[in-house]
Amino acid sequence: MNRIDQRFADLKEQKRTALIPFITAGDPAPEHTVGFMHALVEAGADVIELGMPFSDPMADGPVIQKACERALKHNVRLSHILAMVEEFRRQDNETPVVLMGYLNPLERMGLQAFAEQASASGVDGVLVVDMPPEEADEIAPLFKEYHLQSIFLVAPTTSKERAAIICDHGEGYLYYVSLKGVTGAATLDVTSIDQQLESLRQMTSIPLCVGFGIRDGETAAAVGKVADGVVVGSALVSRIADNCERPERAREELKRILSDMRQALDACPGRCFRQDDL
Amino acid sequence: MTTFSDLTRLPDARGHFGPYGGRFVSETLSFALEDLEKTYMSLRDDPDFQAEFDHDLAHYVGRPSPLYHAERWSRQLGGAQIWLKREDLNHTGAHKVNNTIGQALLAKKGGKPRVIAETGAGQHGVATATVAARLGLKCDIYMGAEDVQRQKLNVYRMHLLGANVIPVESGSRTLKDAMNEALRDWVTNVDDTFYIIGTVAGPHPYPMLVRDFNAVVGREARKQSLEQIGRLPDTLIACVGGGSNALGLFYPFVEDEGVHMIGVEAGGDGIETGRHAAPLSANAPRGVLHGNRTYLMSDEGGQVLETHSISAGLDYPGVGPEHALWKDVGRVEYVAANDEAVLEAFRELTHVEGIMPALESAHALAHAKVLAPTMRTDQHIVVNLSGRGDKDILTVAKIDGVEF
C-alpha cells in the first residue's frame, strides 16, 4: 500500500486527525531541509508537504513567496529536492512525503524523468497547484505508472460538476482550500467548511484535508472537528523567515508550533471518531 | 496537417491552440474563469452586445483608425510602400483600449463593481483606468516597481483617472510580477472583481477574448487595404510582447495565404547576449506561466528568467499561446529587433513623418526599415503603429542625456 493510504488507514483506526505541515524545500538554505523534516515528524507530523520553489508562485501569499525567493537564491532545483527526500528516507521510511509546487519546473525537467526519479527518491504524492485535472492528461498516467498519487485542490468556489471531476482524479487525499485567496490569508468559517466537506463526502471516500488559514492549536482543533486532516504552511514558514540566520532556533520553533497543534488535535475528538459513531 | 483555415477555428473547447494555451490555474480560479467563459460565449454572437461594442469603438475610441501611407519614409527607404495602421490615434493612444472597452462591457454585464489590471508600459493600465472612470468602477492597477519608475507619466495619468496604482516589489518587479499580483488579488476578491487582462496570454478564455476584441484592427486594415491599395498587402508587421496588437492585426488575414506576416519581438541587447524578451525568436523551451502553455524563457531548473527590453510593454518572458502555434505551423515569421535599431526607427519616423511611435511599435518599424529596401516599390507593407510615443519621451530624453 502507498504510504499515504497506509497512514490515513492507521489514523482512522487510531481515531486521529492527520497533521500535515508544509515547508519550502531549500528554505532558508538547502542543508537545513532534511533536518526540518525530521523535526516535523518528531513533533507529530503525519504527512509532510514539501514545497518546490518557483519564481512565480501565483497562488501563494507573501510568506511562501519569500520562502521561494530564499530557496532560489541557493539555486535549489528539482534534482536537489529529490535528493533531500532520498536523504530523509534513509532514516524515515514511514512518513509520506508530498511534493507541492508549480508545473513549469516539472515540464522543464521532463515529466517522465520527474515521475521516475521522484518515485525512486521515495516521494509518495504530488500536488501541482496550477494543474487542474482537465490539464492532467499527460501527467496522470505517468504518475500512475510510477505509483505517485495525484493530490488535487478543491476550493469553496468549486462547482458540483467540477468537484465530481476532481474526486474522480484525486488520490491520497483531497486538499480543501478553506478560503478564497492566497496561502497565508485571513480567517476561517468552520461551519461553512463542514457543509462543503459533507457535500464532497457524497462523491468520494478519500480523506479530506483542509488548509489555508490554520495558524495555531485552536484553529487546527476547530478544523480537525470536521476534516480528516489539517494542513499548516504559512504559520510554519513565517517562523523560518524570522529565524533565517538561526536555523537551530527555526527548527525548535517548528517543533513547538507543530507540537501545540498535535496536542490540540489529539485533545479534541476529531472527525474520524465522530464518523465511527454514526 | 493544419491548414490556415483551421487556425481561425481555435481555440478548442478547452482553450487549447494545438499544444499551447489551456487553463493552468489553481482551483481557486477555475470558477471565475468558467463563469467568464460562459458570459463571453453567450455574448460574442449577440447582436446587441456587438452593437454596443461597435458604438463605443466608433464614438468613444474614434474608430476606424486611419491606414496612413508613409510616402516620404517609403521613398527614403527605397523599396516597398509602407502603410501605418494608426492605432496611436485611438483615445488613450494605443490599441489597448479596444480590449478594455470589450472587457469593461463584460464586467458591466457581470455586475462587478471593481476592475483590476496588470500593466507594463502603463498603456493597458491607462486604458483600463479610462473605461473604469467612464463606467464608475473602482479600479486598482498592478505595476512592477521597476516599470513605475520607467513610466512615471502613465502612472500619474492613471492617478488622474481615479485609479489606484499598486507598485509590485516581488520578483523582477516588471510585467510578469504585476500579473502574478493581479491574479492573487483576483483569487481573493473574485466575488466583486473583474480582472481585465491586457494581452492575449493568461488562462482560457482570455487569449481568445482579447484577440476577438482587438481583431477590429485587422478587419479595418483589410478593408482599408482593398480600398486604398486596391488589393491586400504583401506583408504585415507588428510588434509582439504578449502579442495582442499583432494578433488583432493578423487574425483577420490568417486565411489570406498570400499575405506574409511578421511578428517582431524585443531583442534587447541582442538574442545572443541572453538579455532580451524574445521567446519565439530565441526558440525558448515550452513552458507554463500565468495559466497557459507557450514558449517561455526559463532556466534549466524551470525558473522564469528576467527579461530585458527598452520598452516596458514588451518586457515579458512568455507570449500568447496562439502566436506559439502560428510559429510552429509557419503561418507567421517571428524575428527580433534590438534596442539600438528600435531607437533609430523611433527617431526616424518622428523626423521623416512627424509621427512619434511608442517604443513598442518602433520594434515593428525597425523591421520594416530592414525589410522594405529588399522589396519592390509596387509592393506594400502594413505596419501596426500600435501606440504613440508620448509616454516614452522621458526614456528617450534620458538616453540623450537630458534631464527635466
XYZ file of C-alpha atoms in Angstrom:
682
model
C 0.000 0.000 0.000
C 1.125 3.562 -0.756
C 2.461 5.345 2.325
C -0.281 7.968 2.159
C -3.120 5.434 2.095
C -1.394 3.416 4.813
C -1.020 6.479 7.013
C -4.662 7.506 6.685
C -5.798 3.929 7.332
C -3.726 3.907 10.540
C -5.052 7.289 11.608
C -8.603 6.167 11.092
C -8.003 3.165 13.270
C -6.446 5.368 15.942
C -9.317 7.866 15.570
C -6.851 10.685 14.989
C -6.821 13.679 12.668
C -3.913 13.986 10.247
C -1.497 16.845 10.827
C 0.213 17.917 7.609
C 2.946 20.557 7.803
C 4.228 22.376 4.716
C 7.703 23.824 4.338
C 9.533 25.026 1.251
C 12.484 22.893 0.207
C 15.730 24.819 0.466
C 14.394 27.492 2.824
C 16.363 29.204 4.295
C 19.156 27.070 2.789
C 19.213 23.556 1.294
C 21.262 21.973 4.078
C 18.502 22.563 6.667
C 15.546 20.972 4.918
C 16.054 17.326 5.846
C 16.651 18.254 9.490
C 13.444 20.299 9.480
C 11.539 17.329 8.031
C 12.713 15.023 10.804
C 11.854 17.677 13.395
C 8.346 17.943 11.996
C 7.893 14.189 12.283
C 9.160 14.255 15.887
C 6.586 16.957 16.641
C 3.746 14.835 15.299
C 3.541 15.304 11.529
C 1.606 12.549 9.744
C 2.385 13.643 6.193
C 4.955 16.184 5.017
C 4.233 18.560 2.187
C 7.459 19.800 0.691
C 7.181 22.921 -1.455
C 9.119 23.039 -4.713
C 10.192 26.690 -5.020
C 9.106 28.569 -8.128
C 9.968 32.029 -9.388
C 6.297 32.899 -9.943
C 4.183 31.302 -7.196
C 0.871 32.808 -8.271
C -1.343 31.044 -5.744
C 0.831 31.911 -2.764
C 0.827 34.864 -0.410
C 3.877 36.874 0.623
C 5.104 34.354 3.245
C 5.532 31.460 0.803
C 6.674 33.826 -1.978
C 9.563 34.958 0.193
C 10.373 31.360 1.109
C 10.628 30.595 -2.626
C 12.922 33.587 -3.093
C 15.162 32.474 -0.218
C 15.415 28.948 -1.615
C 16.008 30.115 -5.174
C 18.905 32.290 -4.023
C 20.608 28.943 -3.433
C 19.557 27.815 -6.907
C 17.511 24.917 -5.499
C 16.360 22.627 -8.289
C 14.129 19.604 -8.507
C 17.145 17.302 -8.560
C 18.243 18.795 -5.210
C 14.773 18.421 -3.748
C 14.584 14.765 -4.767
C 17.989 14.217 -3.175
C 16.602 15.719 0.052
C 13.709 13.255 0.037
C 16.128 10.433 -0.618
C 18.217 11.503 2.356
C 15.100 11.816 4.542
C 14.084 8.282 3.570
C 17.335 6.830 4.928
C 16.014 7.498 8.429
C 12.278 7.569 7.859
C 10.629 5.055 5.615
C 7.133 5.578 7.024
C 6.141 9.237 6.799
C 4.544 10.077 3.467
C 6.104 12.943 1.522
C 4.053 15.006 -0.914
C 5.741 17.472 -3.255
C 3.787 20.647 -3.872
C 4.575 23.259 -6.483
C 4.012 24.595 -9.960
C 4.121 22.846 -13.294
C 6.908 24.639 -15.147
C 9.908 23.173 -13.293
C 8.432 19.686 -13.786
C 7.918 20.238 -17.503
C 11.414 21.617 -17.873
C 12.902 18.555 -16.184
C 10.701 16.333 -18.329
C 7.573 14.759 -16.893
C 8.792 11.200 -17.450
C 12.147 11.881 -15.813
C 10.476 13.665 -12.922
C 7.992 10.865 -12.249
C 10.677 8.203 -12.454
C 13.165 9.980 -10.201
C 10.567 11.249 -7.697
C 9.296 7.729 -7.243
C 12.816 6.333 -6.847
C 13.610 9.019 -4.248
C 10.687 7.982 -2.064
C 8.117 10.651 -2.933
C 4.540 9.439 -2.421
C 2.328 12.110 -3.911
C 2.486 15.295 -5.965
C 0.264 18.354 -5.856
C 0.755 20.627 -8.862
C -1.029 23.820 -7.913
C -1.535 25.156 -11.433
C -2.584 21.859 -12.991
C -6.298 21.151 -12.600
C -7.452 17.631 -13.579
C -8.554 18.850 -17.029
C -4.918 19.601 -17.876
C -3.520 16.415 -16.339
C -3.917 14.162 -19.394
C -0.205 13.788 -19.875
C 0.963 13.697 -16.288
C -1.686 11.496 -14.656
C -0.773 8.239 -16.448
C 2.917 8.845 -15.710
C 2.218 9.357 -12.027
C 0.144 6.164 -12.007
C 2.904 4.221 -13.697
C 5.397 5.337 -11.047
C 2.993 4.975 -8.098
C 2.869 8.655 -7.317
C -0.513 9.779 -6.046
C -2.076 12.844 -7.659
C -3.301 15.227 -4.977
C -5.771 17.905 -6.100
C -7.182 21.084 -4.632
C -10.861 21.812 -4.068
C -11.982 25.393 -3.387
C -15.082 26.936 -1.819
C -15.977 28.170 -5.306
C -15.615 24.751 -6.963
C -18.882 23.776 -8.649
C -20.545 20.392 -8.066
C -19.670 19.364 -11.618
C -16.013 20.211 -11.180
C -15.893 18.652 -7.723
C -17.082 15.400 -9.290
C -14.255 15.526 -11.848
C -11.696 16.292 -9.148
C -12.974 13.488 -6.917
C -12.646 11.197 -9.900
C -8.980 12.068 -10.419
C -7.896 12.664 -6.821
C -5.820 10.133 -4.935
C -4.334 10.058 -1.443
C -6.359 12.927 -0.061
C -8.162 15.989 -1.315
C -6.754 19.316 -0.233
C -9.670 21.588 0.543
C -8.703 25.255 0.340
C -10.676 26.754 3.196
C -10.747 30.326 1.977
C -10.737 32.368 -1.119
C -7.366 33.919 -1.592
C -3.736 33.003 -1.491
C -1.878 30.975 1.111
C -1.489 32.659 4.465
C -4.715 34.672 4.218
C -7.287 35.637 6.836
C -9.972 33.920 8.881
C -11.832 30.621 8.861
C -15.507 29.746 8.819
C -15.715 26.212 10.190
C -19.461 25.797 9.689
C -19.207 26.545 6.002
C -16.180 24.236 5.685
C -18.189 21.483 7.364
C -21.027 21.870 4.866
C -18.681 21.827 1.909
C -16.846 18.757 3.162
C -20.138 16.958 3.717
C -21.118 17.513 0.111
C -17.706 16.249 -1.036
C -18.188 13.108 1.047
C -21.191 12.283 -1.105
C -18.779 11.988 -4.014
C -15.635 10.427 -2.619
C -14.327 8.269 0.161
C -10.739 9.578 0.137
C -9.683 11.691 3.148
C -10.463 15.409 3.067
C -7.771 17.680 4.438
C -8.175 21.396 4.959
C -5.552 24.069 4.504
C -5.209 27.895 4.233
C -5.808 29.839 7.444
C -4.636 27.323 10.058
C -2.154 29.074 12.301
C -2.260 27.581 15.808
C -3.622 24.807 18.013
C -7.005 26.455 18.297
C -7.659 26.817 14.573
C -6.230 23.347 13.955
C -8.570 21.793 16.507
C -11.582 23.699 15.174
C -10.960 22.421 11.662
C -9.963 18.984 12.967
C -13.531 18.533 14.170
C -14.826 18.495 10.626
C -11.860 17.353 8.488
C -9.736 14.218 8.204
C -6.595 16.298 8.292
C -5.284 19.832 8.623
C -2.527 21.397 6.541
C -0.394 24.121 8.061
C 2.021 26.116 5.899
C 2.442 29.860 6.302
C 2.393 29.677 10.122
C 5.476 27.426 9.984
C 7.228 29.153 7.111
C 6.941 32.543 8.842
C 8.865 31.068 11.791
C 11.602 30.012 9.396
C 11.582 33.533 7.942
C 12.012 35.059 11.404
C 14.950 32.777 12.141
C 16.824 32.642 8.844
C 20.162 33.262 10.498
C 19.462 30.801 13.338
C 18.339 27.553 11.720
C 18.571 25.682 15.044
C 16.122 28.122 16.539
C 13.883 27.800 13.475
C 13.889 24.050 13.930
C 12.843 24.382 17.585
C 10.096 26.832 16.655
C 8.747 24.446 14.015
C 8.648 21.697 16.609
C 6.976 23.910 19.178
C 4.193 25.138 16.891
C 3.527 21.739 15.430
C 3.504 20.046 18.856
C 0.914 22.561 20.044
C -1.247 21.664 17.099
C -0.716 17.967 17.636
C -1.802 18.235 21.252
C -4.797 20.378 20.405
C -5.880 17.930 17.725
C -5.425 14.874 19.908
C -7.226 16.505 22.844
C -10.248 17.145 20.747
C -12.016 14.096 19.334
C -11.793 14.551 15.615
C -13.979 13.689 12.758
C -12.656 10.142 12.385
C -14.015 9.481 15.833
C -17.374 11.012 15.005
C -17.648 9.048 11.807
C -17.317 5.741 13.658
C -20.126 6.779 15.967
C -22.521 7.200 13.107
C -1.553 18.925 -41.227
C -3.097 22.142 -40.049
C -4.476 24.293 -42.838
C -4.657 28.011 -42.361
C -8.455 27.994 -42.253
C -8.288 25.526 -39.355
C -6.328 28.146 -37.451
C -9.255 30.537 -37.324
C -11.365 27.960 -35.512
C -9.132 27.839 -32.460
C -9.009 27.616 -29.525
C -10.762 24.306 -28.946
C -13.398 23.917 -26.253
C -10.758 23.688 -23.547
C -8.875 26.745 -24.690
C -6.029 24.947 -26.420
C -4.215 26.197 -29.518
C -2.617 22.912 -30.534
C -0.233 22.078 -27.680
C -0.434 25.633 -26.298
C -2.876 27.653 -24.230
C -5.187 25.908 -21.793
C -6.188 26.795 -18.284
C -3.321 26.075 -15.916
C -4.590 27.752 -12.787
C -5.116 26.970 -9.164
C -8.528 25.519 -8.414
C -9.396 28.755 -6.631
C -9.644 30.500 -10.016
C -11.420 27.811 -12.027
C -14.872 29.009 -11.089
C -14.216 32.605 -12.097
C -12.772 31.531 -15.458
C -15.659 29.189 -16.211
C -18.037 31.976 -15.327
C -16.227 34.438 -17.586
C -16.162 31.925 -20.420
C -19.890 31.339 -20.106
C -20.639 35.068 -20.055
C -18.432 35.713 -23.058
C -19.674 32.784 -25.143
C -23.261 33.898 -24.595
C -22.427 37.442 -25.701
C -19.894 37.101 -28.500
C -22.519 36.441 -31.150
C -25.182 38.581 -29.511
C -26.009 41.412 -31.950
C -26.889 43.812 -29.121
C -23.559 43.254 -27.390
C -21.673 43.673 -30.676
C -23.630 46.823 -31.458
C -22.796 48.314 -28.055
C -19.114 47.405 -28.544
C -19.038 48.869 -32.056
C -20.804 52.018 -30.876
C -18.222 52.579 -28.129
C -15.364 51.946 -30.548
C -16.766 54.482 -33.003
C -17.810 57.258 -30.634
C -15.526 56.857 -27.633
C -12.347 55.426 -29.153
C -12.655 57.195 -32.510
C -12.537 54.192 -34.807
C -11.881 53.344 -37.537
C -8.246 54.376 -37.174
C -6.665 55.544 -40.453
C -4.392 53.474 -42.664
C -1.740 56.045 -43.484
C 0.629 55.829 -46.428
C 4.070 56.827 -45.116
C 5.139 58.044 -48.549
C 8.172 60.036 -47.527
C 9.608 57.298 -45.361
C 8.893 54.697 -48.072
C 10.691 56.819 -50.657
C 13.618 57.291 -48.344
C 13.914 53.546 -47.725
C 13.660 52.970 -51.458
C 11.563 49.833 -51.616
C 8.101 48.695 -50.621
C 5.333 51.155 -49.767
C 4.828 51.377 -46.017
C 1.361 51.885 -44.599
C 0.800 52.607 -40.928
C -2.288 51.367 -39.144
C -2.749 54.301 -36.834
C -3.757 52.722 -33.518
C -1.766 55.544 -31.933
C -4.678 57.836 -32.796
C -7.127 55.923 -30.638
C -8.399 57.511 -27.459
C -5.688 56.862 -24.810
C -3.086 56.447 -27.536
C -2.821 52.725 -28.242
C -4.646 49.600 -29.392
C -5.073 48.556 -25.744
C -8.367 50.423 -25.411
C -10.123 48.136 -27.931
C -9.794 45.304 -25.440
C -10.565 47.272 -22.293
C -13.777 48.586 -23.842
C -14.800 44.994 -24.572
C -13.854 43.589 -21.183
C -15.428 46.514 -19.337
C -18.689 45.685 -21.100
C -18.307 42.117 -19.813
C -17.640 43.431 -16.291
C -20.768 45.540 -16.532
C -22.879 42.587 -17.727
C -21.481 40.523 -14.852
C -22.374 43.270 -12.360
C -18.847 43.593 -10.951
C -18.225 46.968 -9.243
C -14.416 46.698 -9.299
C -11.838 46.046 -12.008
C -8.150 45.258 -11.708
C -5.412 45.045 -14.313
C -1.695 44.461 -14.720
C 0.346 46.853 -16.773
C 3.881 47.080 -18.137
C 4.372 50.317 -20.048
C 1.218 51.637 -18.480
C -0.821 51.745 -21.699
C -3.111 48.931 -20.626
C -3.359 50.439 -17.146
C -4.361 53.789 -18.618
C -6.852 52.151 -20.964
C -8.355 50.231 -18.043
C -8.447 53.271 -15.746
C -10.155 55.165 -18.574
C -13.013 52.737 -19.075
C -13.338 52.325 -15.298
C -13.744 56.085 -14.924
C -16.341 56.137 -17.642
C -18.369 53.320 -16.070
C -17.863 54.417 -12.475
C -15.968 51.256 -11.485
C -13.391 51.082 -8.725
C -10.014 50.400 -10.319
C -6.718 49.018 -8.998
C -3.731 48.679 -11.338
C -0.752 46.441 -10.561
C 2.533 47.636 -11.994
C 6.063 46.373 -11.428
C 8.006 48.783 -9.226
C 10.676 48.969 -11.936
C 8.059 49.986 -14.505
C 6.543 52.559 -12.124
C 9.952 54.240 -12.266
C 10.291 53.905 -16.046
C 6.781 55.141 -16.830
C 6.083 57.942 -14.389
C 3.876 59.848 -16.790
C 1.470 56.997 -17.271
C 1.418 56.354 -13.520
C 0.289 59.907 -12.898
C -2.195 59.648 -15.739
C -3.794 56.675 -14.007
C -3.939 58.617 -10.745
C -5.713 61.456 -12.513
C -8.210 58.989 -13.917
C -9.059 57.887 -10.392
C -7.249 54.557 -10.392
C -5.053 53.293 -7.620
C -1.628 52.168 -8.877
C -0.037 49.460 -6.747
C 3.739 49.026 -7.272
C 4.770 45.357 -7.208
C 8.054 44.716 -5.433
C 8.267 40.942 -5.864
C 10.382 39.013 -8.379
C 11.848 41.035 -11.228
C 9.441 43.946 -10.457
C 8.148 44.075 -14.042
C 5.118 42.998 -16.055
C 5.153 39.296 -15.155
C 5.224 40.093 -11.445
C 2.393 42.580 -11.862
C 0.388 39.781 -13.468
C 1.155 37.410 -10.562
C -0.063 40.025 -8.114
C -3.215 40.770 -10.112
C -4.021 37.055 -10.190
C -3.545 36.880 -6.409
C -5.877 39.814 -5.957
C -8.471 38.206 -8.201
C -8.346 34.904 -6.303
C -9.052 36.820 -3.103
C -11.733 39.209 -4.394
C -13.340 37.152 -7.105
C -16.892 37.928 -5.926
C -16.850 41.619 -6.752
C -13.876 41.958 -9.090
C -13.355 41.598 -12.829
C -9.766 41.075 -13.981
C -9.103 42.912 -17.260
C -6.062 41.124 -18.697
C -4.228 43.284 -21.199
C -2.789 40.771 -23.579
C -3.511 37.540 -25.431
C -1.932 35.467 -22.664
C -3.314 34.191 -19.378
C -5.713 31.299 -18.844
C -8.567 30.465 -21.247
C -10.754 32.356 -22.207
C -8.513 35.446 -22.036
C -6.300 34.756 -25.085
C -9.447 34.253 -27.164
C -11.434 37.216 -25.967
C -8.534 39.687 -26.021
C -7.853 38.573 -29.601
C -11.504 38.953 -30.568
C -11.725 42.469 -29.130
C -8.553 43.526 -30.957
C -9.448 41.869 -34.257
C -11.204 45.089 -35.234
C -7.697 46.345 -36.118
C -7.193 43.671 -38.767
C -10.747 43.854 -40.086
C -10.358 47.565 -40.691
C -6.860 47.219 -42.129
C -8.051 44.543 -44.554
C -10.926 46.682 -45.801
C -8.777 49.817 -45.958
C -6.091 47.961 -47.928
C -8.622 46.866 -50.503
C -9.930 50.426 -50.766
C -6.674 52.364 -50.648
C -4.145 49.953 -52.187
C -6.655 48.158 -54.352
C -5.544 44.765 -53.063
C -4.329 43.009 -49.938
C -0.881 43.998 -48.670
C 2.112 41.716 -49.264
C 3.330 41.860 -45.705
C 2.014 42.702 -42.241
C 4.387 43.644 -39.437
C 3.572 44.092 -35.749
C 5.496 44.026 -32.507
C 4.975 41.117 -30.122
C 5.276 41.170 -26.358
C 2.272 39.233 -25.133
C 1.110 39.808 -28.671
C -2.309 41.462 -28.602
C -1.773 44.142 -31.233
C -0.158 41.593 -33.558
C -2.991 39.099 -33.136
C -5.503 41.884 -33.642
C -3.919 42.812 -36.963
C -3.059 39.294 -38.145
C -6.139 37.297 -37.199
C -8.469 38.571 -39.951
C -5.735 37.844 -42.540
C -4.920 34.301 -41.412
C -6.650 32.650 -44.352
C -5.118 35.055 -46.876
C -2.209 32.821 -47.755
C -0.538 35.425 -49.967
C -0.153 37.804 -47.035
C 3.156 37.308 -45.248
C 3.063 38.131 -41.541
C 5.967 39.039 -39.314
C 5.917 39.422 -35.536
C 8.790 41.443 -34.095
C 9.893 40.649 -30.580
C 12.073 42.658 -28.215
C 15.688 41.766 -28.962
C 17.002 43.909 -26.077
C 20.793 43.861 -26.189
C 20.663 41.060 -28.789
C 19.369 37.476 -28.717
C 22.932 36.179 -28.475
C 23.504 38.103 -25.200
C 20.586 36.406 -23.462
C 19.405 39.888 -22.454
C 16.173 40.080 -24.443
C 12.448 39.381 -24.289
C 12.059 37.270 -27.414
C 10.932 33.732 -26.500
C 9.768 32.868 -30.041
C 12.788 34.148 -31.967
C 15.165 32.637 -29.410
C 13.341 29.292 -29.575
C 12.753 29.252 -25.836
C 11.532 25.917 -24.472
C 7.858 25.182 -23.979
C 6.618 26.153 -20.534
C 3.657 27.091 -18.371
C 3.168 30.519 -16.821
C 0.139 32.651 -15.983
C -2.324 29.941 -16.839
C -1.176 28.958 -20.316
C 1.394 26.794 -22.057
C 3.586 28.644 -24.516
C 7.175 29.440 -25.451
C 8.635 30.606 -22.158
C 12.039 31.940 -21.192
C 13.068 29.814 -18.239
C 16.349 28.414 -16.939
C 17.241 24.728 -16.818
C 15.534 24.420 -13.460
C 12.291 25.773 -14.919
C 12.533 29.131 -13.143
C 11.249 32.003 -15.238
C 14.030 34.271 -16.470
C 14.242 38.010 -16.167
C 13.809 39.781 -19.467
C 15.384 42.898 -20.906
C 13.946 45.459 -23.266
C 14.000 49.198 -23.766
C 10.213 49.047 -23.863
C 8.374 48.107 -20.682
C 5.385 46.913 -22.698
C 7.337 44.076 -24.339
C 9.282 43.073 -21.242
C 7.590 39.698 -20.790
C 9.148 36.185 -20.755
C 6.214 34.407 -22.405
C 3.995 35.101 -25.391
C 0.360 34.500 -26.279
C -0.275 30.785 -26.996
C -1.805 31.463 -30.402
C 1.474 33.027 -31.536
C 3.288 29.909 -30.314
C 1.126 27.749 -32.568
C 1.428 30.140 -35.520
C 5.180 29.914 -35.230
C 5.109 26.112 -35.189
C 2.832 25.811 -38.229
C 4.782 28.502 -40.062
C 1.913 30.905 -40.560
C 3.819 33.813 -39.018
C 7.521 34.571 -39.074
C 8.961 35.825 -35.790
C 12.069 37.974 -35.619
C 13.592 40.298 -33.036
C 14.689 43.931 -33.164
C 17.407 45.142 -30.797
C 17.081 48.233 -28.606
C 19.520 50.192 -30.744
C 17.651 49.581 -34.001
C 14.395 50.370 -32.234
C 15.627 53.769 -31.078
C 16.830 54.546 -34.573
C 13.411 53.700 -36.026
C 11.731 55.755 -33.302
C 13.789 58.813 -34.258
C 13.466 58.249 -37.988
C 9.683 58.049 -38.108
C 9.414 61.079 -35.842
C 11.702 63.092 -38.140
C 10.517 61.904 -41.524
C 6.778 61.555 -40.976
C 6.116 63.681 -37.884
C 4.713 60.672 -36.088
C 6.240 59.689 -32.760
C 5.717 55.963 -32.224
C 5.663 54.097 -28.931
C 8.949 52.238 -28.357
C 6.922 49.005 -28.562
C 5.632 49.895 -32.019
C 9.106 51.061 -33.036
C 10.131 47.383 -32.956
C 7.804 46.742 -35.884
C 9.114 49.860 -37.637
C 12.709 48.732 -37.116
C 11.974 45.544 -39.014
C 10.072 47.404 -41.735
C 13.169 49.526 -42.194
C 15.209 46.386 -42.842
C 12.637 44.662 -44.994
C 11.274 47.461 -47.213
C 14.507 48.068 -49.180
C 14.575 44.373 -50.137
C 11.144 44.657 -51.755
C 9.872 46.293 -54.970
C 8.247 49.742 -54.946
C 4.935 48.240 -56.092
C 4.801 46.016 -53.010
C 3.056 47.011 -49.797
C 3.758 46.574 -46.115
C 1.205 47.351 -43.399
C 2.836 48.110 -40.043
C 0.731 48.232 -36.918
C 1.565 51.519 -35.277
C 0.129 50.166 -32.064
C 0.745 53.174 -29.840
C 2.077 56.684 -29.668
C 5.380 57.658 -28.129
C 4.467 60.464 -25.741
C 4.856 58.113 -22.787
C 8.427 57.311 -23.898
C 9.741 60.863 -24.138
C 11.374 60.672 -20.691
C 13.054 57.361 -21.555
C 14.479 58.724 -24.788
C 15.471 62.029 -23.159
C 17.393 60.098 -20.541
C 19.265 58.201 -23.264
C 20.025 61.587 -24.850
C 21.393 62.767 -21.514
C 18.600 65.279 -20.961
C 17.040 65.681 -17.508
C 13.901 67.679 -16.757
